[in-house]
Each structure stands twice: as C-alpha cells, then as structure tokens.
mmCIF file of C-alpha atoms and ligand atoms in Angstrom:
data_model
loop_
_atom_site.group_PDB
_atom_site.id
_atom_site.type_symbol
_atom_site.label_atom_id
_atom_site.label_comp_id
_atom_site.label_asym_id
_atom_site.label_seq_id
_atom_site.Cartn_x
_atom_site.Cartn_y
_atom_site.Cartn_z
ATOM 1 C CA UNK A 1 163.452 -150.833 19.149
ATOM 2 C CA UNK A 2 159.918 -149.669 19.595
ATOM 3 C CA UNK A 3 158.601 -153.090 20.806
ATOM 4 C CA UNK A 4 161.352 -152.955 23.379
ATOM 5 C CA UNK A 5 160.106 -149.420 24.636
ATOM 6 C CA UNK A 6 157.004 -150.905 24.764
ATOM 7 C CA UNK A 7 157.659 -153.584 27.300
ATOM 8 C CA UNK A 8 159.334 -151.790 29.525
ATOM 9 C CA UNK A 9 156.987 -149.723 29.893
ATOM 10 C CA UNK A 10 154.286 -151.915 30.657
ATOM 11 C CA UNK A 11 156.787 -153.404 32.628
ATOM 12 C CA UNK A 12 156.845 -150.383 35.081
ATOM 13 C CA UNK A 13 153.606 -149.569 34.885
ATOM 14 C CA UNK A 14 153.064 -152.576 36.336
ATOM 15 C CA UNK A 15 155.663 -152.359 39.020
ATOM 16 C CA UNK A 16 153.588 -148.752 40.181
ATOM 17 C CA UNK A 17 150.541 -150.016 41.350
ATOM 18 C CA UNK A 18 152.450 -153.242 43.489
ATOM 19 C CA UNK A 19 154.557 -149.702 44.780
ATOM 20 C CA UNK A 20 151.174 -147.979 45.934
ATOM 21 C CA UNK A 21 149.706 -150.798 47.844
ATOM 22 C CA UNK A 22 153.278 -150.971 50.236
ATOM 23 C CA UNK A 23 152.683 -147.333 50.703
ATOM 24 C CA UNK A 24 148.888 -148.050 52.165
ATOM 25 C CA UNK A 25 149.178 -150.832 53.513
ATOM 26 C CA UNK A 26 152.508 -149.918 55.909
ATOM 27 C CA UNK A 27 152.195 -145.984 56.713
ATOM 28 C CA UNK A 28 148.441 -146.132 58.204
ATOM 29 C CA UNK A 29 148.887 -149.189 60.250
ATOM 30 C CA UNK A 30 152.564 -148.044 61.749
ATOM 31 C CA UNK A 31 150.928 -144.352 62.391
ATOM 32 C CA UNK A 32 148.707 -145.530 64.970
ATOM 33 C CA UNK A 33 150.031 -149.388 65.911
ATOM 34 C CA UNK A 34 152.029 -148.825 69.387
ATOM 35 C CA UNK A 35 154.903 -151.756 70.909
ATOM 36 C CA UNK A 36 156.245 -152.292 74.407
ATOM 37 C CA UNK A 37 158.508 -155.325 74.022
ATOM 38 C CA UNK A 38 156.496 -157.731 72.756
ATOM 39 C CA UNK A 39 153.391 -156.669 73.326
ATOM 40 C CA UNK A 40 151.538 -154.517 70.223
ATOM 41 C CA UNK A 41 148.606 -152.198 70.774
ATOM 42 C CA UNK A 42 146.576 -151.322 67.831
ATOM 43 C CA UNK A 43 144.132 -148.915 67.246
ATOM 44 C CA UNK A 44 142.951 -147.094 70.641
ATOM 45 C CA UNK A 45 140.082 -145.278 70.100
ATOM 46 C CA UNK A 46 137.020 -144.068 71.948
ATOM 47 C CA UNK A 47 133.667 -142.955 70.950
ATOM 48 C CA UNK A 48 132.781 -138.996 70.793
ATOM 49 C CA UNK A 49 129.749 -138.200 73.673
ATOM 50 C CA UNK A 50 127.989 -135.577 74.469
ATOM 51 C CA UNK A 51 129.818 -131.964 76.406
ATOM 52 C CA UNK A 52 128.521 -133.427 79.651
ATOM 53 C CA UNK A 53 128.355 -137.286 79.564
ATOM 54 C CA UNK A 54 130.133 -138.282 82.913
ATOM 55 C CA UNK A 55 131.875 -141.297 81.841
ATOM 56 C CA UNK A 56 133.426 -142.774 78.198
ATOM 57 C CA UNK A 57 135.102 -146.113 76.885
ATOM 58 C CA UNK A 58 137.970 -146.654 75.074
ATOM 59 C CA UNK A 59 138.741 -149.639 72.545
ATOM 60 C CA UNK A 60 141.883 -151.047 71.016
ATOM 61 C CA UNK A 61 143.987 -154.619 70.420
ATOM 62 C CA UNK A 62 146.167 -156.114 72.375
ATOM 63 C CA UNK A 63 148.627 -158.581 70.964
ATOM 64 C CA UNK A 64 151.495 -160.824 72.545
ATOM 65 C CA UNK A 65 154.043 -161.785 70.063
ATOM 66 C CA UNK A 66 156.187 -163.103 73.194
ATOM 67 C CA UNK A 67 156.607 -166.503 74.423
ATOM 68 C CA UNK A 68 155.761 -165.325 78.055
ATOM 69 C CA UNK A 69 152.313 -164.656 79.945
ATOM 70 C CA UNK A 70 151.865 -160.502 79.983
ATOM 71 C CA UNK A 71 149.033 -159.266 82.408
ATOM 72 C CA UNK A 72 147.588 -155.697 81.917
ATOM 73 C CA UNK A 73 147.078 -154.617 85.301
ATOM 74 C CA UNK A 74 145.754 -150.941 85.854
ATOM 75 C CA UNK A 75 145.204 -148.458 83.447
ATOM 76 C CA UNK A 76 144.947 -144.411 83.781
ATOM 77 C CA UNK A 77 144.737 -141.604 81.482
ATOM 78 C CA UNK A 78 144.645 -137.001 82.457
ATOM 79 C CA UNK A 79 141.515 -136.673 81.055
ATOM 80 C CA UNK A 80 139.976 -138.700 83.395
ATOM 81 C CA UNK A 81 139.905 -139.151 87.539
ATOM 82 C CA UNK A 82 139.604 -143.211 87.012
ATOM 83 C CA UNK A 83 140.262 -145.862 84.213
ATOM 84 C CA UNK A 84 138.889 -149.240 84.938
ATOM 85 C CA UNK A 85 139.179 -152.357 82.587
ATOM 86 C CA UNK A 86 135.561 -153.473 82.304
ATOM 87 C CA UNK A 87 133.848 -156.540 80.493
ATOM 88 C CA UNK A 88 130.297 -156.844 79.246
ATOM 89 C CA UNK A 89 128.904 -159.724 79.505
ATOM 90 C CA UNK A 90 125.460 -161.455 78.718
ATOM 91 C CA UNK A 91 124.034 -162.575 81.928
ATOM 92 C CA UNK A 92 120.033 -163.914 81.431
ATOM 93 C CA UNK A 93 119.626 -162.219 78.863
ATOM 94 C CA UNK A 94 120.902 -158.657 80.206
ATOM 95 C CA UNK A 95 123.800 -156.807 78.848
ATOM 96 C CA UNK A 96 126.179 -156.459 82.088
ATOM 97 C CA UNK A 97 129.193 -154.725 83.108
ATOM 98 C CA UNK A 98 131.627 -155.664 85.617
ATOM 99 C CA UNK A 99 134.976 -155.074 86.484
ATOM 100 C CA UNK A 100 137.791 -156.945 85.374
ATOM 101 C CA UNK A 101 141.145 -156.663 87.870
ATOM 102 C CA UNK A 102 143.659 -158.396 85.383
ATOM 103 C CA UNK A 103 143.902 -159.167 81.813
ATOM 104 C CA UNK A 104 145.851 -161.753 80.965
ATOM 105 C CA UNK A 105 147.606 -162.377 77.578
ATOM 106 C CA UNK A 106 148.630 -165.801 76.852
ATOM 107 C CA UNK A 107 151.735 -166.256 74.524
ATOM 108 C CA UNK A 108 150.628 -165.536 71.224
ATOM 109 C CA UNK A 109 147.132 -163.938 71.961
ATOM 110 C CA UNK A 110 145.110 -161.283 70.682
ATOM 111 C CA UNK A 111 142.517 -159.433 73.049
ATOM 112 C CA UNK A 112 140.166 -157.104 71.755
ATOM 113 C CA UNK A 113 138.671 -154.444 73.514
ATOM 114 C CA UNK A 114 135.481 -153.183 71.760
ATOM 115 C CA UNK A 115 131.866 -152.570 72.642
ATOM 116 C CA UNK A 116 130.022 -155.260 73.654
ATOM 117 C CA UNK A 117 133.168 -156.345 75.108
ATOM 118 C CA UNK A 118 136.102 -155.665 77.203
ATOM 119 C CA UNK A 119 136.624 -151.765 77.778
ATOM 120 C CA UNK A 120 138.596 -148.835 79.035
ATOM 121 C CA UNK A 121 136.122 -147.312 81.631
ATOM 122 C CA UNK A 122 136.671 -143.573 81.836
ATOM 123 C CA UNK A 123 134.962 -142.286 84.924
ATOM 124 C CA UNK A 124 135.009 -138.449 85.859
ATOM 125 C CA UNK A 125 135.885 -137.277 82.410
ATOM 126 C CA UNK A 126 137.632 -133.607 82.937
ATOM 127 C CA UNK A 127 137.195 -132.757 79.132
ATOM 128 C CA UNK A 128 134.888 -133.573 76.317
ATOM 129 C CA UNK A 129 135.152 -136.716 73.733
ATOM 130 C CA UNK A 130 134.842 -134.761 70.475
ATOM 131 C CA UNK A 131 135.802 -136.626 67.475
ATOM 132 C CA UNK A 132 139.025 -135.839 65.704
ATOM 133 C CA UNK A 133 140.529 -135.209 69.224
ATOM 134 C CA UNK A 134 142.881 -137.605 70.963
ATOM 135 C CA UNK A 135 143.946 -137.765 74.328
ATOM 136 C CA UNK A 136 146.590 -140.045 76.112
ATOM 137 C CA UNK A 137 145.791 -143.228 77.720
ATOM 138 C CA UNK A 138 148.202 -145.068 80.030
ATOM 139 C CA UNK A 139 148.342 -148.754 80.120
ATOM 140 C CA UNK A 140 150.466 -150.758 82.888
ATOM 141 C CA UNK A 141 151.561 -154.561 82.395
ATOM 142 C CA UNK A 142 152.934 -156.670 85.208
ATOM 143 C CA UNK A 143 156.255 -157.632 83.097
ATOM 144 C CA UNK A 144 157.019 -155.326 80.039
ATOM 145 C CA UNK A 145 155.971 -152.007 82.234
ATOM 146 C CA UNK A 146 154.147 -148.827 80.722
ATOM 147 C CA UNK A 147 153.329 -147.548 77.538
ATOM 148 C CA UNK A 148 151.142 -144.551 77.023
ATOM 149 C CA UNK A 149 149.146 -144.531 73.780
ATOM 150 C CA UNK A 150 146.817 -141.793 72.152
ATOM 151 C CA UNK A 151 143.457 -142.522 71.707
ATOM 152 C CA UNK A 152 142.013 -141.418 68.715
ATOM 153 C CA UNK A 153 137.960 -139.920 69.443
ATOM 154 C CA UNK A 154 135.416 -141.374 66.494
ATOM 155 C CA UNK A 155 131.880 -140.717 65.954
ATOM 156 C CA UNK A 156 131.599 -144.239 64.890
ATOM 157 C CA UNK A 157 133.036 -147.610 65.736
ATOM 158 C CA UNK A 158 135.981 -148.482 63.198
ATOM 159 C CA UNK A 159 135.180 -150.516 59.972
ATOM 160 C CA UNK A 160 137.765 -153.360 58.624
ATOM 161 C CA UNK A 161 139.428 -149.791 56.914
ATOM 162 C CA UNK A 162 139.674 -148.863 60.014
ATOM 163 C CA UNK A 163 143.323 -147.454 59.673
ATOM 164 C CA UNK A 164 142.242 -145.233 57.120
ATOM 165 C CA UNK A 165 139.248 -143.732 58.393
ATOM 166 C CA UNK A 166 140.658 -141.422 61.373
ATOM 167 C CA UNK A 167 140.055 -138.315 59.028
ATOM 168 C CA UNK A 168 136.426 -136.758 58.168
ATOM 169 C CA UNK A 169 135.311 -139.592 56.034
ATOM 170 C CA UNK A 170 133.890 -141.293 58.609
ATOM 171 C CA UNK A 171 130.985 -138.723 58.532
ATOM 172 C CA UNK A 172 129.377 -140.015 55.669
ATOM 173 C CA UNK A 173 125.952 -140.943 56.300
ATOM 174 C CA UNK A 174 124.096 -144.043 54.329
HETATM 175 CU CU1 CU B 1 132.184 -150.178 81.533
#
C-alpha cells in the first residue's frame, strides 16, 4: 500500500515540471507573436533613445508559412511622420544604409529585421522611445493586406530569452 503511494507520487511529481515548461514555453511566445494569413511576425521591438533623437528603428521576424511569394510593401506607424524599410549594408568597409522599396518573402522564409540589418526607419518621431512603452506599427503586404503590431521599446537588443525579457530584467548590468 505504501510503496504504491509512493509511485504515484513520484509519478506526478514528475508529470509537474513537463506541465511548467508548456506553460513557458507557449504563453510568452503567443503574447507577443502576431499572424496575417500565413505570414507570422515575431517580436517587434525598437530600441529606447534619447527625449529628442529625431529618428528610431524598429526590429522584428518575418515568417512565410505559405506556399505563395508575400512582399512587404510600405510600412507606417502614429508615432512617427515616415516609416521606411531600410538595409545596412557593408560597402568598402563602411556601414551603409539605404532604402529598400520591397521585401520579398519567398515560400517558407524567415527575414529578420535587426541592427546591422534590415530596419523599420522611423523618421520625425512625435513622441519619445522610452523603454517599457509600446507603440503601434503598421505593416502592408502586397497579398495578405495589413496587420498592425505593437512594438515593444527595450533598452537593449533581445537575447535568445528574448520572449521573456520585456519586463525590468533586462536592466541588469554585468
Ligand atoms: Cu535606417
């Protein structure tokens, strides 16, 4: 009788912690992952600036799950008077920017938009960046239409916990 106590409850202890890692592994991700048909948009953020800075980027993946070409063709947000799409580029030896008309998503591609990389360009920013803050950012595709997203504001670039890390703990210093 006691031996059969015994196992089950190791059995659901053991069951608990399988239980726990659903919980964190589903709720983060699905609080800030966005769809429009089958396009997926995960994680738009932007980094915090200064009261006055005239201009921000924003970040965030794009994924098509579809078996069709999806082109993101204009973006636009309140916050700011103009959104471009903008790529960085190395050209001899010089970090450049240019603008980038069309982004095209192949079936089954990922695009990432981070620094160094391809960007939201926020131009005439009418409020602040300050971190903790979100704001809304419009994105328009050719095919699947509009979605508007909200862009989380961090001091700091996200880390692989990235979906975890929107509250305060990203001030820790090293
Ligand atoms: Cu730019």
């Amino acid at each position: 009788m006691l031996r059969k106590n015994i196992s089950t409850l190791i059995r659901s202890a053991a069951a608990l912690p399988a239980i726990l890692c659903v919980a964190l592994f589903t709720s983060p991700a699905s609080a800030h992952e966005y769809q429009l048909n089958d396009l997926y948009i995960d994680h738009p953020w932007a980094r915090a600036l200064p009261p006055n800075a005239p201009a921000g980027a924003a970040y965030l993946r794009l994924k098509n799950r579809g078996g069709k070409q999806e082109i993101l063709i204009s973006a636009h947000s309140p916050i700011a008077e103009k959104v471009e799409v903008h790529e960085n580029s190395h050209v001899d030896g010089l970090m450049k920017m240019r603008r980038v008309d069309q982004v095209r998503l192949a079936p089954g591609v990922s695009v990432e938009f981070q620094p160094g990389g391809y960007h939201f360009m926020l131009f005439g920013l009418k409020q602040p960046l300050v971190a903790g803050e979100r704001f809304p950012l419009t994105l328009d595709f050719k095919n699947a239409g509009s979605i508007t997203v909200d862009v989380t504001i961090d001091e700091n670039a996200p880390s692989a916990s990235e979906h975890v890390a929107q509250e305060p703990m990203q001030h820790q210093h090293h």
